[in-house]
Tab-separated table of C-alpha atoms in Angstrom:
chain	number	residue	atom	x	y	z
A	1	MET	CA	58.429	107.126	94.174
A	2	ARG	CA	61.882	107.964	95.991
A	3	PRO	CA	64.279	110.331	94.381
A	4	ASN	CA	67.646	109.528	93.488
A	5	GLY	CA	69.721	112.079	94.792
A	6	LEU	CA	72.126	112.408	97.362
A	7	PRO	CA	71.172	112.668	101.059
A	8	ARG	CA	72.576	115.508	103.161
A	9	ARG	CA	74.575	112.970	105.027
A	10	VAL	CA	76.278	111.671	102.238
A	11	ARG	CA	77.592	115.176	101.067
A	12	LEU	CA	80.228	117.495	102.673
A	13	HIS	CA	78.781	121.108	103.048
A	14	LEU	CA	80.736	122.682	105.900
A	15	LYS	CA	83.648	124.911	105.161
A	16	ARG	CA	85.512	123.393	107.958
A	17	ASP	CA	84.993	119.791	106.571
A	18	PHE	CA	86.601	121.368	103.186
A	19	GLU	CA	89.440	123.183	104.692
A	20	ARG	CA	90.331	119.985	107.179
A	21	ILE	CA	90.029	117.734	103.923
A	22	ILE	CA	92.119	120.020	101.798
A	23	GLN	CA	94.732	120.832	103.946
A	24	GLY	CA	95.326	117.403	106.294
A	25	GLY	CA	94.259	114.834	103.569
A	26	THR	CA	96.064	113.418	100.929
A	27	LYS	CA	95.653	114.498	96.963
A	28	GLN	CA	95.585	112.088	94.278
A	29	GLN	CA	95.656	113.324	90.551
A	30	THR	CA	94.646	111.675	87.270
A	31	GLN	CA	94.469	113.676	83.940
A	32	GLY	CA	90.909	114.885	84.271
A	33	LEU	CA	90.390	114.945	87.846
A	34	VAL	CA	92.049	115.866	91.269
A	35	MET	CA	90.680	114.391	94.598
A	36	TRP	CA	91.451	115.143	98.233
A	37	CYS	CA	90.592	112.429	100.666
A	38	GLU	CA	90.578	111.887	104.155
A	39	LYS	CA	89.998	108.476	106.027
A	40	THR	CA	88.571	109.077	109.493
A	41	ARG	CA	87.946	106.515	112.342
A	42	THR	CA	84.048	107.124	112.045
A	43	GLN	CA	82.187	104.151	110.991
A	44	GLY	CA	79.750	106.656	109.115
A	45	PRO	CA	79.066	106.338	105.505
A	46	ALA	CA	81.339	107.879	102.901
A	47	ARG	CA	80.930	111.335	102.136
A	48	MET	CA	81.534	113.380	98.707
A	49	ALA	CA	81.618	116.774	97.750
A	50	VAL	CA	82.325	118.241	93.737
A	51	VAL	CA	84.024	121.476	93.491
A	52	VAL	CA	84.006	122.908	89.803
A	53	SER	CA	85.789	125.991	88.498
A	54	LYS	CA	84.618	128.160	85.910
A	55	LYS	CA	87.515	127.228	83.921
A	56	LEU	CA	85.776	124.030	83.053
A	57	GLY	CA	83.253	125.992	80.694
A	58	PRO	CA	80.018	127.228	80.760
A	59	ALA	CA	77.362	126.407	83.566
A	60	VAL	CA	75.885	123.784	81.284
A	61	VAL	CA	79.001	121.819	81.111
A	62	ARG	CA	79.882	122.524	84.735
A	63	ASN	CA	76.451	121.648	85.929
A	64	ARG	CA	76.711	118.340	83.803
A	65	THR	CA	79.821	117.088	84.992
A	66	LYS	CA	78.729	117.604	88.556
A	67	ARG	CA	75.803	115.651	88.375
A	68	MET	CA	77.700	112.876	86.454
A	69	LEU	CA	80.180	112.762	89.061
A	70	ARG	CA	77.425	112.652	92.050
A	71	GLU	CA	75.615	109.718	89.875
A	72	ILE	CA	78.961	107.731	89.628
A	73	PHE	CA	79.237	108.286	93.479
A	74	ARG	CA	75.766	107.424	94.414
A	75	THR	CA	75.711	104.141	92.616
A	76	ASN	CA	79.106	103.108	93.939
A	77	LYS	CA	78.804	104.420	97.240
A	78	THR	CA	78.388	100.876	99.058
A	79	CYS	CA	81.962	100.173	97.760
A	80	PHE	CA	83.813	102.196	99.844
A	81	ILE	CA	85.375	101.803	103.623
A	82	PRO	CA	83.506	103.537	106.204
A	83	GLY	CA	84.198	106.940	107.089
A	84	VAL	CA	85.863	108.273	103.785
A	85	ASN	CA	85.701	111.918	103.248
A	86	MET	CA	86.502	113.041	99.595
A	87	ILE	CA	86.467	116.097	97.606
A	88	ILE	CA	86.493	115.583	93.801
A	89	SER	CA	87.471	118.650	91.431
A	90	PRO	CA	87.250	117.864	87.505
A	91	ARG	CA	90.111	119.649	85.755
A	92	ASP	CA	89.181	118.864	81.774
A	93	ALA	CA	85.639	118.338	80.433
A	94	LYS	CA	86.797	116.761	77.415
A	95	ILE	CA	88.290	113.697	79.234
A	96	LEU	CA	85.009	113.487	81.073
A	97	CYS	CA	82.947	113.667	77.980
A	98	ASN	CA	80.779	110.466	78.742
A	99	ALA	CA	79.674	108.538	81.895
A	100	SER	CA	82.272	105.757	81.095
A	101	ALA	CA	85.096	107.864	80.671
A	102	ALA	CA	84.156	109.666	84.109
A	103	GLN	CA	83.761	106.481	86.053
A	104	ASP	CA	87.239	104.843	84.736
A	105	ALA	CA	88.999	107.970	86.147
A	106	LEU	CA	87.224	108.051	89.472
A	107	ARG	CA	87.732	104.244	89.953
A	108	THR	CA	91.269	104.762	89.126
A	109	LEU	CA	91.343	107.491	91.943
A	110	TRP	CA	89.728	105.468	94.349
A	111	LYS	CA	91.952	102.377	93.971
A	112	THR	CA	95.148	104.405	93.967
A	113	ALA	CA	93.907	106.246	97.408
A	114	ALA	CA	92.814	102.686	98.617
A	115	LEU	CA	89.109	103.954	99.575
A	116	LEU	CA	87.396	100.781	98.091
A	117	LYS	CA	86.494	97.742	100.228
């Protein structure tokens, strides 16, 4: 059985990548989410990272939110233009209380940033 997690090649994990995207990328916001994104010239897969502050709530809430956002990205990763890097930071756990609300918020962000095919 194959695991459903995100492979390493579609995750952002280097400090220099985070710094480059936050300083040089564009920032989009909705009520419960903030996203920094960068469109690169490479034809690689879309990559994502989730950054959660302790202000969001206890560890259970933070981890659940991260898992939910990663799963939404994983199920929609074929919809992105190639070479997109994004950092997503949830700001309000009450707005992202269920998967459909989180997916709607993410889709809104992705459409305003023109990241979808």
